[in-house]
JSON list of C-alpha atoms in Angstrom, two decimals:
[
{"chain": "A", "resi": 1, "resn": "UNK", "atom": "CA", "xyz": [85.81, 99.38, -68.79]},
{"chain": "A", "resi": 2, "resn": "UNK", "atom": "CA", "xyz": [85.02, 96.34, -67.19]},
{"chain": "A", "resi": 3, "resn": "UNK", "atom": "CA", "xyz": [88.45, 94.37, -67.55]},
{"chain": "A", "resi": 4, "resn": "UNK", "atom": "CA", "xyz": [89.92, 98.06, -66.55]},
{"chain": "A", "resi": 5, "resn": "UNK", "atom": "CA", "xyz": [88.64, 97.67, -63.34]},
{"chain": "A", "resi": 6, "resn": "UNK", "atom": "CA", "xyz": [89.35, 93.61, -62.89]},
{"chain": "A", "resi": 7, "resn": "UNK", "atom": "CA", "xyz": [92.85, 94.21, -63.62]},
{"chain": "A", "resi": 8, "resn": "UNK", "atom": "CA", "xyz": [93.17, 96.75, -61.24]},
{"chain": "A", "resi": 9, "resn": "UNK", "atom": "CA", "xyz": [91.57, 95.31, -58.31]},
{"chain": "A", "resi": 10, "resn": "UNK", "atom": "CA", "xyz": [93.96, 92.08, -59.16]},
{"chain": "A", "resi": 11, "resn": "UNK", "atom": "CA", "xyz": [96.96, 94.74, -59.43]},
{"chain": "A", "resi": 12, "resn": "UNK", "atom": "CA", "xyz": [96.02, 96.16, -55.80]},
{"chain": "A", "resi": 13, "resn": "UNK", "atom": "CA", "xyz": [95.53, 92.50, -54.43]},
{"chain": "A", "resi": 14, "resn": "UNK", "atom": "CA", "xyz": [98.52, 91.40, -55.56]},
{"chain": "A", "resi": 15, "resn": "UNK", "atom": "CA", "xyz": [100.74, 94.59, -54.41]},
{"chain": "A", "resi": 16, "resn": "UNK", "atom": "CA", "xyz": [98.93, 93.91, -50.67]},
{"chain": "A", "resi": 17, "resn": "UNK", "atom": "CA", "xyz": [99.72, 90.61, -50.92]},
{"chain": "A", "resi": 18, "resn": "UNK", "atom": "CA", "xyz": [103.92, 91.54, -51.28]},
{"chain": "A", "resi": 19, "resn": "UNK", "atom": "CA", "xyz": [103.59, 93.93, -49.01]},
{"chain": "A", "resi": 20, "resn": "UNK", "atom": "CA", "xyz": [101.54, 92.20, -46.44]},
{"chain": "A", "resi": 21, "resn": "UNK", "atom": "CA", "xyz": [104.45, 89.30, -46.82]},
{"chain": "A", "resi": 22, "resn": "UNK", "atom": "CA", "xyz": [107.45, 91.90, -46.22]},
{"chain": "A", "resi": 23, "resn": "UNK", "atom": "CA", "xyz": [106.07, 93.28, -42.97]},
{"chain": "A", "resi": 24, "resn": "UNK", "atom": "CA", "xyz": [105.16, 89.74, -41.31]},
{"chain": "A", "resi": 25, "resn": "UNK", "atom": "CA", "xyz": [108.38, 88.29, -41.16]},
{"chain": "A", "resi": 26, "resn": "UNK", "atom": "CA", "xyz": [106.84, 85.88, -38.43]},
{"chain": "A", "resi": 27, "resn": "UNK", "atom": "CA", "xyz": [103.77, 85.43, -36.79]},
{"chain": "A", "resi": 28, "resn": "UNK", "atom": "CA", "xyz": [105.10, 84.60, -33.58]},
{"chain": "A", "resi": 29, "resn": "UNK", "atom": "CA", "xyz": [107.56, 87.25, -32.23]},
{"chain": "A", "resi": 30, "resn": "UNK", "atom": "CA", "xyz": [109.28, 84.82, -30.03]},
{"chain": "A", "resi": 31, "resn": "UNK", "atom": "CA", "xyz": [110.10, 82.20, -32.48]},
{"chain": "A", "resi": 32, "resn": "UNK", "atom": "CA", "xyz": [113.64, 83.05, -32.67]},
{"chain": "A", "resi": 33, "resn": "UNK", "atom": "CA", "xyz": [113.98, 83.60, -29.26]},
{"chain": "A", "resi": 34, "resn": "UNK", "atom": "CA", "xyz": [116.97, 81.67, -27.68]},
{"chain": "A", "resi": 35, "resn": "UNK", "atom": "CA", "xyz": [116.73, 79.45, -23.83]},
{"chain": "A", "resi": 36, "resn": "UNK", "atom": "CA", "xyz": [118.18, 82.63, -22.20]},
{"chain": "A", "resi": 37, "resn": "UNK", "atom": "CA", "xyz": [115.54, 84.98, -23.83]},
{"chain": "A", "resi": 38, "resn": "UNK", "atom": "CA", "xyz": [112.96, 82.84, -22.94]},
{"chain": "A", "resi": 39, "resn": "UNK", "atom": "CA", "xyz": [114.15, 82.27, -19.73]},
{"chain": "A", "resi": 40, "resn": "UNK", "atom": "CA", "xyz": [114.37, 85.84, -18.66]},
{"chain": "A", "resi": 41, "resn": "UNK", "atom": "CA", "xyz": [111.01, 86.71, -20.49]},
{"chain": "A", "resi": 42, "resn": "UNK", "atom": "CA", "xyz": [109.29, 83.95, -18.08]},
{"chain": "A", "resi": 43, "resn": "UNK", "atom": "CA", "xyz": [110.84, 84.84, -14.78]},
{"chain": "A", "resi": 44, "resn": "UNK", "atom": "CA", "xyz": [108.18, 87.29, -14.06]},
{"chain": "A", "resi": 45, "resn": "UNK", "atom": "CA", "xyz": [105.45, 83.84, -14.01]},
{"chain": "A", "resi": 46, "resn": "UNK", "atom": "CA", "xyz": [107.92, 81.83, -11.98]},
{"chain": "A", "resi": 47, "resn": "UNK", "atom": "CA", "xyz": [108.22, 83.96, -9.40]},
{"chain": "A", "resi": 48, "resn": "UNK", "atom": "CA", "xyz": [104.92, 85.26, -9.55]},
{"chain": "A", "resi": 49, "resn": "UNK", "atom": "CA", "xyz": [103.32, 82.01, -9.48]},
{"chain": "A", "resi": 50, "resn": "UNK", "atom": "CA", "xyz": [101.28, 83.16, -12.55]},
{"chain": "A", "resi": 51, "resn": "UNK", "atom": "CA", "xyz": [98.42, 80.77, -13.00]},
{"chain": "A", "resi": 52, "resn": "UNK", "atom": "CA", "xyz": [95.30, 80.48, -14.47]},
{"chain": "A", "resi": 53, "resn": "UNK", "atom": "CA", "xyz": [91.48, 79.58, -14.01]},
{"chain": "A", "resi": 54, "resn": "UNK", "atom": "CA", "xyz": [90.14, 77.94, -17.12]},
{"chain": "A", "resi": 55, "resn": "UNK", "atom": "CA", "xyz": [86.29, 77.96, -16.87]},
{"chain": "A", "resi": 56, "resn": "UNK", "atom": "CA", "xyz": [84.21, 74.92, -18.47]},
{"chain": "A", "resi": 57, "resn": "UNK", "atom": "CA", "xyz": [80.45, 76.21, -18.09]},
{"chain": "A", "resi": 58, "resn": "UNK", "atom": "CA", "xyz": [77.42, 74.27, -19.05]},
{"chain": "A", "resi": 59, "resn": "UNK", "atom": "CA", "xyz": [78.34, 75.67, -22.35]},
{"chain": "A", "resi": 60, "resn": "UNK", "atom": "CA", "xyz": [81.20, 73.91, -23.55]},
{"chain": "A", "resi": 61, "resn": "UNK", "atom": "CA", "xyz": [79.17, 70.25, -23.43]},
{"chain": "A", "resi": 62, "resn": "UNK", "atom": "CA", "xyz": [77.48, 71.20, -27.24]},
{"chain": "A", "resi": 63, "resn": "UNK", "atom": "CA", "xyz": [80.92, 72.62, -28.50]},
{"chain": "A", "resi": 64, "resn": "UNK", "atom": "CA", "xyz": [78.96, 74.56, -30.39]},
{"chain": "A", "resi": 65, "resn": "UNK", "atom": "CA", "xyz": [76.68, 72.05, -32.27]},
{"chain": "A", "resi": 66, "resn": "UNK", "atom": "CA", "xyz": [73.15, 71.28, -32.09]},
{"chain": "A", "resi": 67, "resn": "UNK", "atom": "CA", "xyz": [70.91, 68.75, -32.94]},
{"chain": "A", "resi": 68, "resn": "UNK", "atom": "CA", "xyz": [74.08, 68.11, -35.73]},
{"chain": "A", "resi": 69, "resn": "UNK", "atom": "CA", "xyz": [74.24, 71.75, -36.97]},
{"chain": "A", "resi": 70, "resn": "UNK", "atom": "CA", "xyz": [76.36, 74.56, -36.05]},
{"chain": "A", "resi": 71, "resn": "UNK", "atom": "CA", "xyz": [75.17, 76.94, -33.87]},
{"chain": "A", "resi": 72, "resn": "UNK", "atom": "CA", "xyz": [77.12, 79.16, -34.50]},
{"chain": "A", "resi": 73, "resn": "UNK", "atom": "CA", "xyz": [78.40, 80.85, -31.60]},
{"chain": "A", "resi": 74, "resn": "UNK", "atom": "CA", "xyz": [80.05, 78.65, -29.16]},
{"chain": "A", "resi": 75, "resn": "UNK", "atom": "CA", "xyz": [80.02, 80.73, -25.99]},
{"chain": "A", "resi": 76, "resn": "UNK", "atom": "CA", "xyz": [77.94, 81.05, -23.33]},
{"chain": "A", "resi": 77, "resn": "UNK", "atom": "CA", "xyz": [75.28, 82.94, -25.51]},
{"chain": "A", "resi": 78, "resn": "UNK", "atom": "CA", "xyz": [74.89, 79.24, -27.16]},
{"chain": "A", "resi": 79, "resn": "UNK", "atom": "CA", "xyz": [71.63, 78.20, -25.55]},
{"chain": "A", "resi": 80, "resn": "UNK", "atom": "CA", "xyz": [69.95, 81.96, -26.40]},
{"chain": "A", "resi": 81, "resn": "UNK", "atom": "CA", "xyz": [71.16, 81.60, -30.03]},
{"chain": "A", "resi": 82, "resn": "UNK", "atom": "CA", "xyz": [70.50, 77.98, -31.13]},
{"chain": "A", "resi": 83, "resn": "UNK", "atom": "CA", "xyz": [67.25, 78.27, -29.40]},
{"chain": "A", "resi": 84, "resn": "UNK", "atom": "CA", "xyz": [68.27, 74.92, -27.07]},
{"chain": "A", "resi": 85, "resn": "UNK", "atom": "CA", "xyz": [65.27, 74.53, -24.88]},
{"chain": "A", "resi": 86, "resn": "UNK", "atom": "CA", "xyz": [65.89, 74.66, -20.97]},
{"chain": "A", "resi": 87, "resn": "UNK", "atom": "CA", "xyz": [65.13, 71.02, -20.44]},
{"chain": "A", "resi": 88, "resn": "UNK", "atom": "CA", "xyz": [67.79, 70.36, -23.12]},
{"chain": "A", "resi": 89, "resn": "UNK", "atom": "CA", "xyz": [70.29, 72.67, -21.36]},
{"chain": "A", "resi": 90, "resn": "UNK", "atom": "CA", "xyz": [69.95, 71.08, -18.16]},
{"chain": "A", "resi": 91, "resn": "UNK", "atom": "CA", "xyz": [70.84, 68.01, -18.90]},
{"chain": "A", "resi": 92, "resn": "UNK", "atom": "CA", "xyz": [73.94, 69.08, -20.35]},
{"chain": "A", "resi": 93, "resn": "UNK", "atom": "CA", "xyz": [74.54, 70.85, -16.95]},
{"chain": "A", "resi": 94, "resn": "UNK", "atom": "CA", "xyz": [74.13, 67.35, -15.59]},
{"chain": "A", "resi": 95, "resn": "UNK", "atom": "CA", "xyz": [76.93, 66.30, -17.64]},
{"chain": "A", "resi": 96, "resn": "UNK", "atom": "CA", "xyz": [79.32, 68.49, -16.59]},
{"chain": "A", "resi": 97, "resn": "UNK", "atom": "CA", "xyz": [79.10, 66.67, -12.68]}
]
């Protein structure tokens, strides 16, 4: 019963696997895109001026490690869920000047 049940959880991992293949052609829908695609896909952001504000915080100084371990979140929830003491946390808001 046991190598019933092996062989058919292989079976239906390996039938996901080909069919999981034949519907991702490509991960990136553009990648056969040609200069004139692309170029009339991106007019909207030229002449929009599309832009964008990229916020560092306090946050990003760890990167998501400390004291040499993973903290494993590496947002802005980072000081509440590596337990980094305020002290700590304020001098990496010093760094960030």
């Amino acid at each position: 019963m046991r190598i019933l049940i092996i062989s058919c959880a292989i079976i239906m991992l390996m039938i996901n696997t080909v069919q999981s293949q034949s519907n991702n052609k490509s991960i990136d829908p553009y990648a056969n895109e040609t200069d004139a695609e692309r170029d009339a896909r991106m007019e909207w952001f030229r002449v929009a001026r599309f832009g964008m504000f990229i916020h560092w915080g306090v946050y990003a100084v760890p990167a998501g490690i400390y004291e040499g371990e993973d903290a494993g979140n590496y947002g802005e929830w980072i000081m509440s869920d590596a337990s980094i003491p305020m002290a700590t946390y304020q001098n990496y808001a010093k760094e960030t000047l």
